[in-house]
């Protein structure tokens, strides 16, 4: 048995949740925040049999798309006025960060 932690952008979370339901994959969904953009994310926690790990990873990969987004870097208040003006930059966001961990024991009380 494996524990899968999948962190996806909020924009992909509802579709991914629906895909898990369709595939009879039980997942716990948590709202999380973090990363470079400090944007909303969703973390899915999934306990799954070893032989279904590839199926879960395929669903995550197909559902969690990368996209381009403009963001304004934080302003450095210690800098001179010319260098403190922030200009939007285009960054790649989305996709998924996935951890697959072995489970030593599982208990349901």
JSON list of C-alpha atoms in Angstrom, two decimals:
[
{"chain": "A", "resi": 1, "resn": "UNK", "atom": "CA", "xyz": [0.00, 0.00, 0.00]},
{"chain": "A", "resi": 2, "resn": "UNK", "atom": "CA", "xyz": [1.15, 3.55, -0.79]},
{"chain": "A", "resi": 3, "resn": "UNK", "atom": "CA", "xyz": [0.30, 7.03, 0.43]},
{"chain": "A", "resi": 4, "resn": "UNK", "atom": "CA", "xyz": [0.07, 9.61, -2.35]},
{"chain": "A", "resi": 5, "resn": "UNK", "atom": "CA", "xyz": [0.24, 13.33, -1.57]},
{"chain": "A", "resi": 6, "resn": "UNK", "atom": "CA", "xyz": [-0.69, 15.36, -4.63]},
{"chain": "A", "resi": 7, "resn": "UNK", "atom": "CA", "xyz": [-0.50, 19.16, -4.57]},
{"chain": "A", "resi": 8, "resn": "UNK", "atom": "CA", "xyz": [-2.36, 20.82, -7.45]},
{"chain": "A", "resi": 9, "resn": "UNK", "atom": "CA", "xyz": [-3.52, 24.33, -8.29]},
{"chain": "A", "resi": 10, "resn": "UNK", "atom": "CA", "xyz": [-7.06, 25.16, -7.12]},
{"chain": "A", "resi": 11, "resn": "UNK", "atom": "CA", "xyz": [-8.16, 25.61, -10.75]},
{"chain": "A", "resi": 12, "resn": "UNK", "atom": "CA", "xyz": [-7.58, 21.88, -11.35]},
{"chain": "A", "resi": 13, "resn": "UNK", "atom": "CA", "xyz": [-8.90, 20.51, -8.05]},
{"chain": "A", "resi": 14, "resn": "UNK", "atom": "CA", "xyz": [-12.61, 20.13, -8.85]},
{"chain": "A", "resi": 15, "resn": "UNK", "atom": "CA", "xyz": [-12.00, 18.27, -12.09]},
{"chain": "A", "resi": 16, "resn": "UNK", "atom": "CA", "xyz": [-9.38, 16.07, -10.42]},
{"chain": "A", "resi": 17, "resn": "UNK", "atom": "CA", "xyz": [-11.76, 15.28, -7.57]},
{"chain": "A", "resi": 18, "resn": "UNK", "atom": "CA", "xyz": [-14.42, 14.24, -10.10]},
{"chain": "A", "resi": 19, "resn": "UNK", "atom": "CA", "xyz": [-11.91, 12.06, -11.94]},
{"chain": "A", "resi": 20, "resn": "UNK", "atom": "CA", "xyz": [-11.02, 10.31, -8.67]},
{"chain": "A", "resi": 21, "resn": "UNK", "atom": "CA", "xyz": [-14.71, 9.66, -7.94]},
{"chain": "A", "resi": 22, "resn": "UNK", "atom": "CA", "xyz": [-15.25, 8.23, -11.45]},
{"chain": "A", "resi": 23, "resn": "UNK", "atom": "CA", "xyz": [-12.27, 5.89, -10.96]},
{"chain": "A", "resi": 24, "resn": "UNK", "atom": "CA", "xyz": [-13.43, 4.84, -7.47]},
{"chain": "A", "resi": 25, "resn": "UNK", "atom": "CA", "xyz": [-10.36, 6.37, -5.83]},
{"chain": "A", "resi": 26, "resn": "UNK", "atom": "CA", "xyz": [-10.99, 7.68, -2.33]},
{"chain": "A", "resi": 27, "resn": "UNK", "atom": "CA", "xyz": [-9.13, 10.89, -1.52]},
{"chain": "A", "resi": 28, "resn": "UNK", "atom": "CA", "xyz": [-9.06, 13.44, 1.25]},
{"chain": "A", "resi": 29, "resn": "UNK", "atom": "CA", "xyz": [-9.00, 17.00, -0.09]},
{"chain": "A", "resi": 30, "resn": "UNK", "atom": "CA", "xyz": [-7.30, 19.81, 1.85]},
{"chain": "A", "resi": 31, "resn": "UNK", "atom": "CA", "xyz": [-7.08, 23.50, 0.99]},
{"chain": "A", "resi": 32, "resn": "UNK", "atom": "CA", "xyz": [-3.46, 24.65, 1.16]},
{"chain": "A", "resi": 33, "resn": "UNK", "atom": "CA", "xyz": [-1.50, 27.79, 0.32]},
{"chain": "A", "resi": 34, "resn": "UNK", "atom": "CA", "xyz": [2.11, 28.18, -0.57]},
{"chain": "A", "resi": 35, "resn": "UNK", "atom": "CA", "xyz": [4.74, 28.28, -3.23]},
{"chain": "A", "resi": 36, "resn": "UNK", "atom": "CA", "xyz": [6.34, 31.12, -5.08]},
{"chain": "A", "resi": 37, "resn": "UNK", "atom": "CA", "xyz": [3.03, 32.84, -5.90]},
{"chain": "A", "resi": 38, "resn": "UNK", "atom": "CA", "xyz": [1.47, 32.17, -2.49]},
{"chain": "A", "resi": 39, "resn": "UNK", "atom": "CA", "xyz": [-1.57, 31.03, -4.43]},
{"chain": "A", "resi": 40, "resn": "UNK", "atom": "CA", "xyz": [-4.31, 28.65, -3.40]},
{"chain": "A", "resi": 41, "resn": "UNK", "atom": "CA", "xyz": [-3.55, 24.99, -3.84]},
{"chain": "A", "resi": 42, "resn": "UNK", "atom": "CA", "xyz": [-5.33, 21.76, -3.03]},
{"chain": "A", "resi": 43, "resn": "UNK", "atom": "CA", "xyz": [-3.57, 18.79, -1.49]},
{"chain": "A", "resi": 44, "resn": "UNK", "atom": "CA", "xyz": [-5.07, 15.35, -2.05]},
{"chain": "A", "resi": 45, "resn": "UNK", "atom": "CA", "xyz": [-4.18, 12.55, 0.37]},
{"chain": "A", "resi": 46, "resn": "UNK", "atom": "CA", "xyz": [-4.75, 9.10, -1.09]},
{"chain": "A", "resi": 47, "resn": "UNK", "atom": "CA", "xyz": [-4.13, 5.67, 0.40]},
{"chain": "A", "resi": 48, "resn": "UNK", "atom": "CA", "xyz": [-4.02, 3.21, -2.50]},
{"chain": "A", "resi": 49, "resn": "UNK", "atom": "CA", "xyz": [-2.98, -0.36, -3.30]},
{"chain": "A", "resi": 50, "resn": "UNK", "atom": "CA", "xyz": [0.43, -0.71, -4.96]},
{"chain": "A", "resi": 51, "resn": "UNK", "atom": "CA", "xyz": [-1.07, -1.96, -8.22]},
{"chain": "A", "resi": 52, "resn": "UNK", "atom": "CA", "xyz": [-3.21, 1.21, -8.63]},
{"chain": "A", "resi": 53, "resn": "UNK", "atom": "CA", "xyz": [-0.46, 3.81, -8.11]},
{"chain": "A", "resi": 54, "resn": "UNK", "atom": "CA", "xyz": [0.22, 4.20, -11.85]},
{"chain": "A", "resi": 55, "resn": "UNK", "atom": "CA", "xyz": [-3.52, 4.69, -12.47]},
{"chain": "A", "resi": 56, "resn": "UNK", "atom": "CA", "xyz": [-3.65, 7.51, -9.90]},
{"chain": "A", "resi": 57, "resn": "UNK", "atom": "CA", "xyz": [-0.52, 9.16, -11.29]},
{"chain": "A", "resi": 58, "resn": "UNK", "atom": "CA", "xyz": [-1.94, 9.03, -14.83]},
{"chain": "A", "resi": 59, "resn": "UNK", "atom": "CA", "xyz": [-5.18, 10.73, -13.70]},
{"chain": "A", "resi": 60, "resn": "UNK", "atom": "CA", "xyz": [-3.22, 13.46, -11.90]},
{"chain": "A", "resi": 61, "resn": "UNK", "atom": "CA", "xyz": [-0.93, 14.04, -14.88]},
{"chain": "A", "resi": 62, "resn": "UNK", "atom": "CA", "xyz": [-3.81, 14.26, -17.37]},
{"chain": "A", "resi": 63, "resn": "UNK", "atom": "CA", "xyz": [-5.89, 16.57, -15.17]},
{"chain": "A", "resi": 64, "resn": "UNK", "atom": "CA", "xyz": [-3.33, 18.99, -13.71]},
{"chain": "A", "resi": 65, "resn": "UNK", "atom": "CA", "xyz": [-2.22, 21.27, -16.51]},
{"chain": "A", "resi": 66, "resn": "UNK", "atom": "CA", "xyz": [0.58, 23.81, -16.50]},
{"chain": "A", "resi": 67, "resn": "UNK", "atom": "CA", "xyz": [-0.29, 27.30, -17.69]},
{"chain": "A", "resi": 68, "resn": "UNK", "atom": "CA", "xyz": [1.35, 30.71, -18.04]},
{"chain": "A", "resi": 69, "resn": "UNK", "atom": "CA", "xyz": [0.42, 33.51, -15.64]},
{"chain": "A", "resi": 70, "resn": "UNK", "atom": "CA", "xyz": [1.64, 37.06, -15.07]},
{"chain": "A", "resi": 71, "resn": "UNK", "atom": "CA", "xyz": [2.68, 38.05, -11.57]},
{"chain": "A", "resi": 72, "resn": "UNK", "atom": "CA", "xyz": [4.28, 41.12, -10.05]},
{"chain": "A", "resi": 73, "resn": "UNK", "atom": "CA", "xyz": [7.36, 40.42, -7.93]},
{"chain": "A", "resi": 74, "resn": "UNK", "atom": "CA", "xyz": [7.39, 41.92, -4.42]},
{"chain": "A", "resi": 75, "resn": "UNK", "atom": "CA", "xyz": [8.79, 45.45, -4.12]},
{"chain": "A", "resi": 76, "resn": "UNK", "atom": "CA", "xyz": [12.10, 45.91, -2.30]},
{"chain": "A", "resi": 77, "resn": "UNK", "atom": "CA", "xyz": [11.57, 48.93, -0.03]},
{"chain": "A", "resi": 78, "resn": "UNK", "atom": "CA", "xyz": [15.32, 49.30, 0.58]},
{"chain": "A", "resi": 79, "resn": "UNK", "atom": "CA", "xyz": [16.09, 49.82, -3.11]},
{"chain": "A", "resi": 80, "resn": "UNK", "atom": "CA", "xyz": [16.31, 53.12, -4.95]},
{"chain": "A", "resi": 81, "resn": "UNK", "atom": "CA", "xyz": [13.12, 54.36, -6.62]},
{"chain": "A", "resi": 82, "resn": "UNK", "atom": "CA", "xyz": [14.20, 53.25, -10.12]},
{"chain": "A", "resi": 83, "resn": "UNK", "atom": "CA", "xyz": [14.86, 49.64, -9.13]},
{"chain": "A", "resi": 84, "resn": "UNK", "atom": "CA", "xyz": [11.89, 49.33, -6.77]},
{"chain": "A", "resi": 85, "resn": "UNK", "atom": "CA", "xyz": [9.29, 49.60, -9.54]},
{"chain": "A", "resi": 86, "resn": "UNK", "atom": "CA", "xyz": [7.87, 46.14, -10.06]},
{"chain": "A", "resi": 87, "resn": "UNK", "atom": "CA", "xyz": [7.03, 44.94, -13.53]},
{"chain": "A", "resi": 88, "resn": "UNK", "atom": "CA", "xyz": [4.84, 41.90, -14.20]},
{"chain": "A", "resi": 89, "resn": "UNK", "atom": "CA", "xyz": [6.70, 38.79, -15.31]},
{"chain": "A", "resi": 90, "resn": "UNK", "atom": "CA", "xyz": [5.28, 35.68, -16.95]},
{"chain": "A", "resi": 91, "resn": "UNK", "atom": "CA", "xyz": [5.74, 32.46, -14.95]},
{"chain": "A", "resi": 92, "resn": "UNK", "atom": "CA", "xyz": [4.65, 28.87, -15.42]},
{"chain": "A", "resi": 93, "resn": "UNK", "atom": "CA", "xyz": [2.11, 27.67, -12.84]},
{"chain": "A", "resi": 94, "resn": "UNK", "atom": "CA", "xyz": [-0.04, 24.63, -12.34]},
{"chain": "A", "resi": 95, "resn": "UNK", "atom": "CA", "xyz": [0.84, 21.03, -12.89]},
{"chain": "A", "resi": 96, "resn": "UNK", "atom": "CA", "xyz": [1.21, 18.85, -9.84]},
{"chain": "A", "resi": 97, "resn": "UNK", "atom": "CA", "xyz": [3.76, 17.99, -7.19]},
{"chain": "A", "resi": 98, "resn": "UNK", "atom": "CA", "xyz": [3.27, 14.37, -6.15]},
{"chain": "A", "resi": 99, "resn": "UNK", "atom": "CA", "xyz": [4.87, 12.33, -3.38]},
{"chain": "A", "resi": 100, "resn": "UNK", "atom": "CA", "xyz": [4.44, 8.55, -3.27]},
{"chain": "A", "resi": 101, "resn": "UNK", "atom": "CA", "xyz": [5.33, 7.09, 0.13]},
{"chain": "A", "resi": 102, "resn": "UNK", "atom": "CA", "xyz": [5.33, 3.52, 1.43]},
{"chain": "A", "resi": 103, "resn": "UNK", "atom": "CA", "xyz": [2.86, 2.74, 4.20]},
{"chain": "A", "resi": 104, "resn": "UNK", "atom": "CA", "xyz": [4.27, 0.64, 7.02]},
{"chain": "A", "resi": 105, "resn": "UNK", "atom": "CA", "xyz": [0.91, 0.11, 8.71]},
{"chain": "A", "resi": 106, "resn": "UNK", "atom": "CA", "xyz": [-2.72, 1.13, 8.24]},
{"chain": "A", "resi": 107, "resn": "UNK", "atom": "CA", "xyz": [-5.36, 1.20, 10.98]},
{"chain": "A", "resi": 108, "resn": "UNK", "atom": "CA", "xyz": [-9.03, 2.09, 10.83]},
{"chain": "A", "resi": 109, "resn": "UNK", "atom": "CA", "xyz": [-10.78, 2.59, 14.17]}
]
